[in-house]
Coordinates of C-alpha atoms and ligand atoms in Angstrom, one line a residue:
X79 CA 145.4 39.0 161.0
X80 CA 148.9 37.3 161.0
X81 CA 152.0 39.5 160.3
X82 CA 153.4 39.0 156.8
X83 CA 156.4 36.6 156.7
X84 CA 159.6 38.4 155.5
X85 CA 162.5 36.1 154.7
X86 CA 165.9 37.8 154.6
X87 CA 168.6 35.9 152.8
X88 CA 171.7 37.4 154.4
X89 CA 172.6 38.9 157.8
X90 CA 171.6 42.6 157.8
X91 CA 172.9 45.4 160.2
X92 CA 171.5 44.7 163.7
X93 CA 169.3 47.9 163.8
X94 CA 167.8 46.9 160.5
X95 CA 167.0 43.4 161.6
X96 CA 165.6 44.7 164.9
X97 CA 163.2 47.1 163.2
X98 CA 162.2 44.4 160.5
X99 CA 161.3 42.2 163.6
X100 CA 159.2 44.9 165.1
X101 CA 157.2 45.3 161.9
X102 CA 156.9 41.8 160.4
X103 CA 157.3 38.2 161.1
X104 CA 160.9 37.5 160.0
X105 CA 163.3 34.7 159.2
X106 CA 166.9 35.9 159.3
X107 CA 170.1 34.2 158.2
X108 CA 172.3 34.9 161.2
X109 CA 175.1 32.5 160.0
X110 CA 175.2 34.7 156.8
X111 CA 176.1 31.7 154.6
X112 CA 174.7 32.4 151.2
X113 CA 171.6 30.3 150.5
X114 CA 171.8 27.4 148.0
X115 CA 169.3 27.2 145.1
X116 CA 167.2 24.7 147.3
X117 CA 167.1 27.1 150.2
X118 CA 166.2 30.0 148.1
X119 CA 163.4 27.9 146.5
X120 CA 162.0 26.9 150.0
X121 CA 162.3 30.5 151.1
X122 CA 160.4 31.9 148.1
X123 CA 157.6 29.2 148.4
X124 CA 156.9 30.3 152.0
X125 CA 157.4 34.0 152.1
X126 CA 155.2 37.0 151.6
X127 CA 158.3 39.1 151.0
X128 CA 161.7 37.8 150.0
X129 CA 164.7 40.2 150.8
X130 CA 167.7 38.9 148.7
X131 CA 171.1 40.5 148.1
X132 CA 173.5 40.4 145.1
X133 CA 174.8 37.0 146.2
X134 CA 171.4 35.3 145.5
X135 CA 170.6 34.2 141.9
X136 CA 166.9 34.7 141.7
X137 CA 166.3 33.2 138.3
X138 CA 163.1 32.1 136.5
X139 CA 163.4 28.6 138.2
X140 CA 163.5 30.1 141.7
X141 CA 160.7 32.4 140.8
X142 CA 158.5 29.5 139.6
X143 CA 158.6 28.1 143.1
X144 CA 157.0 31.3 144.6
X145 CA 153.5 30.7 146.0
X146 CA 150.6 33.0 145.4
X147 CA 151.3 34.8 148.9
X148 CA 154.6 36.2 147.6
X149 CA 153.9 39.8 146.8
X150 CA 157.4 41.4 146.8
X151 CA 161.1 40.8 146.1
X152 CA 162.6 43.7 148.1
X153 CA 166.2 43.5 147.1
X154 CA 168.9 44.9 149.5
X155 CA 171.0 46.6 146.9
X156 CA 170.6 48.9 143.8
X157 CA 171.6 46.5 141.1
X158 CA 169.0 43.8 140.1
X159 CA 170.8 41.9 137.5
X160 CA 170.7 38.8 139.8
X161 CA 166.9 38.8 139.7
X162 CA 164.8 37.8 136.7
X163 CA 162.5 40.8 136.9
X164 CA 160.5 39.9 133.9
X165 CA 159.7 36.4 135.3
X166 CA 158.6 38.0 138.6
X167 CA 156.5 40.6 136.7
X168 CA 154.8 37.8 134.7
X169 CA 153.8 36.2 138.0
X170 CA 152.5 39.5 139.4
X171 CA 155.4 39.7 141.9
X172 CA 156.8 43.3 142.5
X173 CA 160.5 43.9 142.7
X174 CA 162.1 46.8 144.4
X175 CA 165.7 48.0 145.1
X176 CA 167.6 50.6 147.1
X177 CA 168.8 53.4 144.7
X178 CA 170.3 56.7 145.8
X179 CA 171.5 55.9 149.3
X180 CA 174.7 54.2 148.2
X181 CA 175.6 56.6 145.4
X182 CA 178.0 58.9 147.2
X183 CA 179.8 56.0 149.0
X184 CA 180.3 54.1 145.7
X185 CA 181.5 57.2 144.0
X186 CA 183.9 57.9 146.9
X187 CA 185.5 54.3 146.5
X188 CA 185.6 54.9 142.7
X189 CA 187.5 58.1 143.2
X190 CA 189.8 56.6 145.7
X191 CA 190.7 54.0 143.2
X192 CA 191.1 56.6 140.3
X193 CA 193.6 58.4 142.6
X194 CA 195.3 55.4 143.9
X195 CA 196.0 53.7 140.6
X196 CA 198.2 56.1 138.8
X197 CA 200.0 57.0 142.0
X198 CA 200.7 53.3 142.7
X199 CA 199.5 53.6 146.3
X200 CA 198.5 50.0 146.9
X201 CA 201.7 48.7 145.2
X202 CA 203.7 51.1 147.3
X203 CA 202.1 49.9 150.6
X204 CA 202.9 46.3 149.6
X205 CA 206.5 47.2 148.7
X206 CA 207.0 48.8 152.0
X207 CA 205.5 46.0 154.0
X208 CA 207.7 43.6 152.1
X209 CA 210.8 45.4 153.4
X210 CA 211.4 47.3 150.1
X211 CA 211.6 50.8 151.6
X212 CA 215.2 51.8 152.2
X213 CA 214.5 55.6 152.3
X214 CA 213.4 58.3 149.9
X215 CA 214.7 58.1 146.3
X216 CA 214.2 60.6 143.4
X217 CA 213.2 57.9 141.0
X218 CA 211.6 55.1 143.1
X219 CA 207.8 54.4 143.0
X220 CA 207.0 57.3 140.6
X221 CA 203.5 57.2 139.2
X222 CA 201.6 59.5 136.9
X223 CA 200.0 62.9 137.7
X224 CA 196.3 62.6 137.9
X225 CA 195.5 66.4 137.4
X226 CA 195.0 67.0 133.8
X227 CA 194.0 63.4 132.8
X228 CA 190.9 62.7 130.8
X229 CA 188.3 60.5 132.6
X230 CA 185.8 58.5 130.5
X231 CA 182.8 57.5 132.4
X232 CA 180.7 54.6 130.9
X233 CA 177.2 55.0 132.3
X234 CA 176.1 58.5 133.4
X235 CA 173.5 57.5 135.9
X236 CA 173.5 58.6 139.6
X237 CA 176.9 57.1 140.4
X238 CA 178.5 58.1 137.2
X239 CA 177.4 61.7 137.9
X240 CA 178.7 61.6 141.5
X241 CA 182.1 60.3 140.1
X242 CA 182.1 63.2 137.6
X243 CA 181.6 65.8 140.4
X244 CA 184.6 64.4 142.3
X245 CA 186.8 64.1 139.3
X246 CA 186.2 67.7 138.3
X247 CA 187.5 68.8 141.8
X248 CA 190.7 66.8 141.2
X249 CA 191.4 68.5 137.9
X250 CA 190.4 65.6 135.6
X251 CA 188.4 66.5 132.4
X252 CA 185.2 64.5 132.3
X253 CA 184.0 62.5 129.2
X254 CA 181.1 60.1 129.2
X255 CA 179.3 57.5 127.1
X256 CA 175.7 56.7 127.9
X257 CA 172.8 55.1 126.0
X258 CA 171.5 58.6 125.7
X259 CA 172.9 62.0 126.4
X260 CA 172.0 63.4 129.8
X261 CA 170.2 66.7 129.9
X262 CA 172.4 69.7 129.1
X263 CA 171.6 71.3 132.5
X264 CA 173.5 68.2 134.1
X265 CA 176.3 67.8 131.6
X266 CA 177.1 71.5 131.6
X267 CA 177.2 71.6 135.4
X268 CA 179.7 68.7 135.3
X269 CA 181.5 70.1 132.3
X270 CA 181.2 66.7 130.8
X271 CA 181.5 65.9 127.1
X272 CA 179.2 63.3 125.6
X273 CA 180.6 60.6 123.3
X274 CA 178.0 58.7 121.3
X275 CA 180.7 56.4 120.1
X276 CA 182.2 54.3 122.9
X277 CA 185.3 53.3 120.8
X278 CA 186.2 56.9 120.0
X279 CA 185.9 57.8 123.7
X280 CA 188.1 54.9 124.7
X281 CA 190.8 56.0 122.3
X282 CA 190.7 59.6 123.7
X283 CA 190.8 59.1 127.5
X284 CA 193.5 58.2 130.1
X285 CA 191.2 56.5 132.7
X286 CA 187.9 54.6 132.1
X287 CA 185.4 54.3 134.9
X288 CA 182.6 51.7 134.5
X289 CA 179.5 52.9 136.2
X290 CA 176.7 51.3 134.0
X291 CA 174.5 48.3 135.2
X292 CA 174.9 44.8 133.9
X293 CA 172.5 44.0 131.3
X294 CA 172.5 41.6 128.2
X295 CA 173.6 44.7 126.2
X296 CA 176.6 45.7 128.6
X297 CA 177.9 42.2 129.1
X298 CA 181.5 42.1 128.0
X299 CA 181.1 45.6 126.5
X300 CA 184.8 46.1 127.4
X301 CA 186.4 43.2 125.4
X302 CA 190.0 42.6 124.1
X303 CA 189.5 44.9 121.1
X304 CA 188.2 47.7 123.2
X305 CA 191.0 47.4 125.8
X306 CA 193.4 47.7 123.0
X307 CA 191.8 51.1 122.2
X308 CA 192.8 52.4 125.6
X309 CA 196.5 52.1 125.0
X310 CA 199.6 51.3 127.1
X311 CA 199.3 54.5 129.3
X312 CA 195.7 54.0 130.3
X313 CA 193.8 52.8 133.3
X314 CA 190.4 51.1 133.9
X315 CA 188.3 51.1 137.0
X316 CA 185.2 49.1 137.6
X317 CA 182.9 49.5 140.7
X318 CA 179.7 48.5 138.9
X319 CA 179.4 44.9 137.8
X320 CA 182.1 42.5 136.8
X321 CA 180.7 41.1 133.7
X322 CA 180.7 44.5 131.9
X323 CA 184.5 43.7 131.4
X324 CA 185.7 40.4 129.9
X325 CA 187.9 39.6 132.9
X326 CA 190.1 37.1 131.1
X327 CA 190.8 39.7 128.3
X328 CA 191.5 42.3 131.0
X329 CA 194.1 40.1 132.6
X330 CA 195.7 39.4 129.3
X331 CA 195.8 43.1 128.4
X332 CA 197.4 44.0 131.8
X333 CA 200.0 41.2 131.5
X334 CA 201.0 42.1 128.0
X335 CA 201.2 45.9 128.9
X336 CA 198.4 46.9 126.5
X337 CA 197.0 49.0 129.3
X338 CA 198.8 50.4 132.3
X339 CA 196.6 49.3 135.2
X340 CA 193.2 48.4 136.5
X341 CA 191.3 49.0 139.8
X342 CA 188.4 46.6 140.4
X343 CA 185.8 46.2 143.1
X344 CA 183.6 43.7 141.2
X345 CA 184.3 40.5 139.3
X346 CA 182.7 38.3 136.7
X347 CA 182.4 35.2 138.9
X348 CA 182.5 36.5 142.5
X349 CA 183.8 35.6 144.8
X350 CA 186.3 33.9 142.3
X351 CA 188.8 36.1 140.7
X352 CA 190.8 35.3 137.5
X353 CA 194.1 34.2 139.2
X354 CA 196.3 36.2 136.9
X355 CA 194.8 39.4 138.4
X356 CA 196.1 38.4 141.8
X357 CA 199.6 38.1 140.6
X358 CA 199.9 41.5 138.8
X359 CA 201.3 44.5 140.6
X360 CA 199.5 47.1 138.4
X361 CA 196.1 46.0 139.7
X362 CA 194.0 47.2 142.7
X363 CA 191.6 44.6 143.9
X364 CA 188.8 45.4 146.3
X365 CA 186.2 42.9 147.6
X366 CA 182.9 44.5 146.3
X367 CA 182.9 47.2 149.0
X368 CA 181.4 50.0 147.0
X369 CA 178.5 50.5 149.4
X370 CA 180.2 49.0 152.4
X371 CA 179.8 51.8 154.9
X372 CA 177.6 51.6 158.1
X373 CA 175.6 54.5 156.8
X374 CA 174.8 53.0 153.4
X375 CA 173.9 49.6 154.7
X376 CA 171.6 51.3 157.3
X377 CA 169.9 53.4 154.7
X378 CA 169.6 50.4 152.4
X379 CA 167.8 48.7 155.1
X380 CA 165.6 51.7 155.6
X381 CA 164.6 51.5 152.0
X382 CA 163.9 47.8 152.0
X383 CA 161.4 48.5 154.9
X384 CA 159.9 51.4 153.3
X385 CA 159.2 49.4 150.1
X386 CA 157.8 46.5 152.2
X387 CA 155.6 48.7 154.1
X388 CA 154.2 50.5 151.2
X389 CA 153.3 47.2 149.5
X390 CA 151.7 45.8 152.7
X391 CA 149.7 49.0 152.9
X392 CA 148.5 48.4 149.3
X393 CA 150.6 51.3 147.9
X394 CA 152.9 51.2 145.0
X395 CA 156.4 51.0 146.5
X396 CA 158.7 54.0 145.8
X397 CA 161.6 51.9 144.4
X398 CA 159.8 49.7 142.0
X399 CA 162.0 48.0 139.4
X400 CA 160.3 47.3 136.0
X401 CA 161.4 44.7 133.4
X402 CA 163.6 45.9 130.6
X403 CA 161.7 48.0 128.1
X404 CA 162.4 45.7 125.2
X405 CA 160.6 42.8 126.9
X406 CA 157.7 44.8 128.5
X407 CA 154.7 46.7 127.1
X408 CA 153.8 49.4 129.6
X409 CA 150.7 50.2 127.5
X410 CA 149.1 46.8 128.4
X411 CA 151.0 46.5 131.7
X412 CA 151.9 43.1 130.7
X413 CA 155.1 41.6 129.4
Ligands
LIG208 C1 175.6 46.2 147.3 C2 175.9 46.9 145.0 O1 176.3 46.0 148.5 O2 173.8 47.8 145.4 C3 174.5 47.2 144.5 O3 174.1 47.1 143.4 O4 176.5 46.4 144.0 C4 176.5 46.7 146.3 O5 177.0 47.9 146.5 C5 175.0 44.8 147.0 O6 174.3 44.8 145.8 C6 174.1 44.3 148.0 O7 173.1 43.5 147.5

């Protein structure tokens, strides 16, 4: 029996690629240039398993090119908004992701930005490098005290909860908005207050952290009108997906002083960034590095391999992603 063909769209950590090679017949992308739609179509038409990342748009038209041999799309990453999971499901192709292993690292980056924004840390670094440090001054580069601020978390899943744990330790009070209230046992442990009404929460908090996935329902959830609710002393942080915030509206709100600052790790049209954001001093811009630790990337690779192995052994993979409930009838198992 020939080994299943696994096609990996981006260069993965060396240990992960070595182990993948030991287990399966593999095609890697050692140049690490993101594949074009034509290359993805070719890959999906030949593979038993496709291993894409957030930089690959696996839409319905790509999925239509899959041959009958494609059993699994094993995403290297937690978010699957770049994959048409329903189209895959309709063709009987399983989709998996890598949840859990990047939670703490993404929450660390989120907390780092939450601390750095009001304290103007990145701006201060820039000013010093530009020769602007002529010695200590009682009034220069003053920011705002983080302790005592109210943090509003939008999306209280794994990462939102991990951010809440950190925020409590830094003396922020934790508020959250979620589709549904999390169990009391969790919110009481985090001392987190639930807000059913997002608008009301935005008006009440000092910092907002976006930790929800990108879905048709969350796209541009933070728009010009909601940014106005935040107010001129408030900050917004996004380490989830860029399109949850209307990026043009955010740039306008920052420029006009409607909000005090923003810290972003994700963008609406990565790798492009609204040029205005680059010019503004009150913005921290990170290049989508939430899960960028050696440890997370290694463990994401482990998860990919475990999911492939389970499917190859005719078991249900541990990290199966199902289509959104609205489009899927679990009773019939069909969309
Ligand atoms: C990953 C992420 O690095 O896992 C996610 O959803 O946003 C990132 O942290 C990326 O998705 C890799 O595909």
